[in-house]
């Protein structure tokens, strides 16, 4: 119980949450039952929630480009920036988008929309594409 009291008084929000969620047996003063909270169980639960959130979200990518090798403000090295953009595939992405491929389409939507262009694909059915 002393450790839980310290955790409850901590300025660290994770420790506070763990202390609040840990049931205490009044007689022995020990944490109750096999469902007691541990740092690893809280971490696993938090990680599972994060993975669920990421799986539910649409993928987005942020590409960081350094303006100069010294990483100082007010200095721009156009050659370095262009090299980074080429190596990251950003320039190809721009070309693809300019060519008219502006959106990503789920496979099933694509198959439903263009099934008439591929008669052989109809044998397997549009549902097979999803």
PDB file of C-alpha atoms in Angstrom:
ATOM      1  CA  UNK A   1       0.000   0.000   0.000  1.00  0.00           C
ATOM      2  CA  UNK A   2       2.872   2.420   0.655  1.00  0.00           C
ATOM      3  CA  UNK A   3       4.087   2.081  -2.915  1.00  0.00           C
ATOM      4  CA  UNK A   4       0.558   2.650  -4.208  1.00  0.00           C
ATOM      5  CA  UNK A   5       0.252   5.761  -2.018  1.00  0.00           C
ATOM      6  CA  UNK A   6       3.491   7.101  -3.481  1.00  0.00           C
ATOM      7  CA  UNK A   7       2.280   6.303  -6.989  1.00  0.00           C
ATOM      8  CA  UNK A   8      -1.057   8.036  -6.323  1.00  0.00           C
ATOM      9  CA  UNK A   9       0.772  11.180  -5.143  1.00  0.00           C
ATOM     10  CA  UNK A  10       3.201  11.140  -8.059  1.00  0.00           C
ATOM     11  CA  UNK A  11       3.257  13.942 -10.620  1.00  0.00           C
ATOM     12  CA  UNK A  12       3.588  11.262 -13.326  1.00  0.00           C
ATOM     13  CA  UNK A  13       0.096  10.678 -14.808  1.00  0.00           C
ATOM     14  CA  UNK A  14       0.871   7.059 -15.762  1.00  0.00           C
ATOM     15  CA  UNK A  15       1.858   6.177 -12.190  1.00  0.00           C
ATOM     16  CA  UNK A  16      -1.249   7.932 -10.853  1.00  0.00           C
ATOM     17  CA  UNK A  17      -3.481   5.987 -13.215  1.00  0.00           C
ATOM     18  CA  UNK A  18      -1.873   2.683 -12.254  1.00  0.00           C
ATOM     19  CA  UNK A  19      -2.357   3.454  -8.558  1.00  0.00           C
ATOM     20  CA  UNK A  20      -6.018   4.382  -9.064  1.00  0.00           C
ATOM     21  CA  UNK A  21      -6.772   1.212 -11.022  1.00  0.00           C
ATOM     22  CA  UNK A  22      -5.157  -1.187  -8.532  1.00  0.00           C
ATOM     23  CA  UNK A  23      -7.752  -2.686  -6.140  1.00  0.00           C
ATOM     24  CA  UNK A  24      -6.548  -3.134  -2.539  1.00  0.00           C
ATOM     25  CA  UNK A  25      -7.571  -5.891  -0.123  1.00  0.00           C
ATOM     26  CA  UNK A  26      -8.635  -4.062   3.069  1.00  0.00           C
ATOM     27  CA  UNK A  27      -7.461  -6.834   5.415  1.00  0.00           C
ATOM     28  CA  UNK A  28      -4.019  -7.599   4.023  1.00  0.00           C
ATOM     29  CA  UNK A  29      -3.315  -4.270   2.342  1.00  0.00           C
ATOM     30  CA  UNK A  30      -2.102  -6.138  -0.751  1.00  0.00           C
ATOM     31  CA  UNK A  31      -3.271  -5.723  -4.292  1.00  0.00           C
ATOM     32  CA  UNK A  32      -6.360  -7.872  -4.936  1.00  0.00           C
ATOM     33  CA  UNK A  33      -6.926 -10.724  -7.311  1.00  0.00           C
ATOM     34  CA  UNK A  34      -5.237 -11.994 -10.404  1.00  0.00           C
ATOM     35  CA  UNK A  35      -6.420  -8.939 -12.346  1.00  0.00           C
ATOM     36  CA  UNK A  36      -3.978  -6.647 -10.592  1.00  0.00           C
ATOM     37  CA  UNK A  37      -2.358  -3.947 -12.653  1.00  0.00           C
ATOM     38  CA  UNK A  38       1.280  -4.127 -13.485  1.00  0.00           C
ATOM     39  CA  UNK A  39       3.319  -1.755 -15.559  1.00  0.00           C
ATOM     40  CA  UNK A  40       3.645  -4.400 -18.261  1.00  0.00           C
ATOM     41  CA  UNK A  41      -0.106  -5.103 -18.371  1.00  0.00           C
ATOM     42  CA  UNK A  42      -0.851  -1.383 -18.599  1.00  0.00           C
ATOM     43  CA  UNK A  43       1.744  -1.068 -21.358  1.00  0.00           C
ATOM     44  CA  UNK A  44       0.278  -4.028 -23.261  1.00  0.00           C
ATOM     45  CA  UNK A  45      -3.223  -2.578 -22.972  1.00  0.00           C
ATOM     46  CA  UNK A  46      -2.014   0.840 -24.106  1.00  0.00           C
ATOM     47  CA  UNK A  47      -0.086  -0.692 -27.005  1.00  0.00           C
ATOM     48  CA  UNK A  48      -3.128  -2.704 -28.108  1.00  0.00           C
ATOM     49  CA  UNK A  49      -5.242   0.480 -28.072  1.00  0.00           C
ATOM     50  CA  UNK A  50      -2.607   2.306 -30.115  1.00  0.00           C
ATOM     51  CA  UNK A  51      -2.404  -0.505 -32.673  1.00  0.00           C
ATOM     52  CA  UNK A  52      -6.203  -0.498 -32.926  1.00  0.00           C
ATOM     53  CA  UNK A  53      -6.223   3.258 -33.489  1.00  0.00           C
ATOM     54  CA  UNK A  54      -3.523   2.985 -36.139  1.00  0.00           C
ATOM     55  CA  UNK A  55      -5.338   0.141 -37.900  1.00  0.00           C
ATOM     56  CA  UNK A  56      -8.567   2.169 -37.963  1.00  0.00           C
ATOM     57  CA  UNK A  57      -6.854   5.254 -39.370  1.00  0.00           C
ATOM     58  CA  UNK A  58      -5.981   5.976 -42.963  1.00  0.00           C
ATOM     59  CA  UNK A  59      -2.264   5.911 -43.581  1.00  0.00           C
ATOM     60  CA  UNK A  60      -0.609   9.291 -43.859  1.00  0.00           C
ATOM     61  CA  UNK A  61       3.058   9.939 -44.249  1.00  0.00           C
ATOM     62  CA  UNK A  62       5.056  12.946 -43.206  1.00  0.00           C
ATOM     63  CA  UNK A  63       8.341  13.441 -44.983  1.00  0.00           C
ATOM     64  CA  UNK A  64      10.833  15.661 -43.219  1.00  0.00           C
ATOM     65  CA  UNK A  65      13.266  17.523 -45.435  1.00  0.00           C
ATOM     66  CA  UNK A  66      16.314  19.257 -44.003  1.00  0.00           C
ATOM     67  CA  UNK A  67      16.976  22.661 -45.611  1.00  0.00           C
ATOM     68  CA  UNK A  68      20.743  22.440 -45.033  1.00  0.00           C
ATOM     69  CA  UNK A  69      23.355  20.062 -43.621  1.00  0.00           C
ATOM     70  CA  UNK A  70      24.080  22.354 -40.692  1.00  0.00           C
ATOM     71  CA  UNK A  71      20.381  22.323 -39.684  1.00  0.00           C
ATOM     72  CA  UNK A  72      20.388  26.064 -39.038  1.00  0.00           C
ATOM     73  CA  UNK A  73      17.554  28.473 -39.779  1.00  0.00           C
ATOM     74  CA  UNK A  74      17.730  30.981 -42.596  1.00  0.00           C
ATOM     75  CA  UNK A  75      19.909  28.826 -44.861  1.00  0.00           C
ATOM     76  CA  UNK A  76      18.470  26.894 -47.820  1.00  0.00           C
ATOM     77  CA  UNK A  77      20.492  24.452 -49.925  1.00  0.00           C
ATOM     78  CA  UNK A  78      18.327  23.816 -53.023  1.00  0.00           C
ATOM     79  CA  UNK A  79      20.507  20.925 -54.232  1.00  0.00           C
ATOM     80  CA  UNK A  80      20.287  19.130 -50.884  1.00  0.00           C
ATOM     81  CA  UNK A  81      16.521  19.621 -50.723  1.00  0.00           C
ATOM     82  CA  UNK A  82      16.033  18.349 -54.293  1.00  0.00           C
ATOM     83  CA  UNK A  83      18.180  15.286 -53.569  1.00  0.00           C
ATOM     84  CA  UNK A  84      16.095  14.473 -50.478  1.00  0.00           C
ATOM     85  CA  UNK A  85      12.851  14.906 -52.411  1.00  0.00           C
ATOM     86  CA  UNK A  86      14.059  12.600 -55.181  1.00  0.00           C
ATOM     87  CA  UNK A  87      15.363   9.949 -52.764  1.00  0.00           C
ATOM     88  CA  UNK A  88      12.126   9.944 -50.735  1.00  0.00           C
ATOM     89  CA  UNK A  89       9.986   9.415 -53.835  1.00  0.00           C
ATOM     90  CA  UNK A  90       8.212  12.738 -53.382  1.00  0.00           C
ATOM     91  CA  UNK A  91       8.993  13.880 -56.931  1.00  0.00           C
ATOM     92  CA  UNK A  92       7.544  10.672 -58.399  1.00  0.00           C
ATOM     93  CA  UNK A  93       4.452  11.111 -56.237  1.00  0.00           C
ATOM     94  CA  UNK A  94       3.984  14.621 -57.630  1.00  0.00           C
ATOM     95  CA  UNK A  95       4.336  13.313 -61.212  1.00  0.00           C
ATOM     96  CA  UNK A  96       1.808  10.544 -60.565  1.00  0.00           C
ATOM     97  CA  UNK A  97      -0.658  12.988 -59.032  1.00  0.00           C
ATOM     98  CA  UNK A  98      -0.208  15.420 -61.933  1.00  0.00           C
ATOM     99  CA  UNK A  99      -0.954  12.572 -64.353  1.00  0.00           C
ATOM    100  CA  UNK A 100      -4.444  12.297 -62.934  1.00  0.00           C
ATOM    101  CA  UNK A 101      -4.081   9.653 -60.244  1.00  0.00           C
ATOM    102  CA  UNK A 102      -5.144  11.944 -57.435  1.00  0.00           C
ATOM    103  CA  UNK A 103      -6.803   9.520 -55.059  1.00  0.00           C
ATOM    104  CA  UNK A 104      -6.343   6.050 -53.710  1.00  0.00           C
ATOM    105  CA  UNK A 105      -9.282   3.761 -54.207  1.00  0.00           C
ATOM    106  CA  UNK A 106     -10.070   0.605 -52.212  1.00  0.00           C
ATOM    107  CA  UNK A 107      -9.640  -2.539 -54.311  1.00  0.00           C
ATOM    108  CA  UNK A 108     -13.322  -3.511 -54.173  1.00  0.00           C
ATOM    109  CA  UNK A 109     -14.408  -0.031 -55.349  1.00  0.00           C
ATOM    110  CA  UNK A 110     -11.889  -0.195 -58.201  1.00  0.00           C
ATOM    111  CA  UNK A 111     -13.041  -3.677 -59.241  1.00  0.00           C
ATOM    112  CA  UNK A 112     -16.702  -2.656 -59.140  1.00  0.00           C
ATOM    113  CA  UNK A 113     -16.040   0.457 -61.189  1.00  0.00           C
ATOM    114  CA  UNK A 114     -13.857  -1.133 -63.873  1.00  0.00           C
ATOM    115  CA  UNK A 115     -15.126  -4.736 -64.049  1.00  0.00           C
ATOM    116  CA  UNK A 116     -16.512  -4.115 -67.555  1.00  0.00           C
ATOM    117  CA  UNK A 117     -12.985  -3.517 -68.849  1.00  0.00           C
ATOM    118  CA  UNK A 118     -11.805  -6.965 -67.763  1.00  0.00           C
ATOM    119  CA  UNK A 119     -14.374  -9.604 -68.768  1.00  0.00           C
ATOM    120  CA  UNK A 120     -12.194 -12.416 -67.402  1.00  0.00           C
ATOM    121  CA  UNK A 121     -12.302 -10.806 -63.961  1.00  0.00           C
ATOM    122  CA  UNK A 122     -16.079 -11.267 -63.845  1.00  0.00           C
ATOM    123  CA  UNK A 123     -15.685 -15.032 -63.563  1.00  0.00           C
ATOM    124  CA  UNK A 124     -14.225 -14.671 -60.091  1.00  0.00           C
ATOM    125  CA  UNK A 125     -16.763 -12.031 -59.182  1.00  0.00           C
ATOM    126  CA  UNK A 126     -16.168  -8.536 -57.931  1.00  0.00           C
ATOM    127  CA  UNK A 127     -16.270  -9.790 -54.337  1.00  0.00           C
ATOM    128  CA  UNK A 128     -13.086 -11.770 -54.992  1.00  0.00           C
ATOM    129  CA  UNK A 129     -11.256  -8.472 -55.480  1.00  0.00           C
ATOM    130  CA  UNK A 130     -12.104  -7.283 -51.965  1.00  0.00           C
TER     131      UNK A 130
END
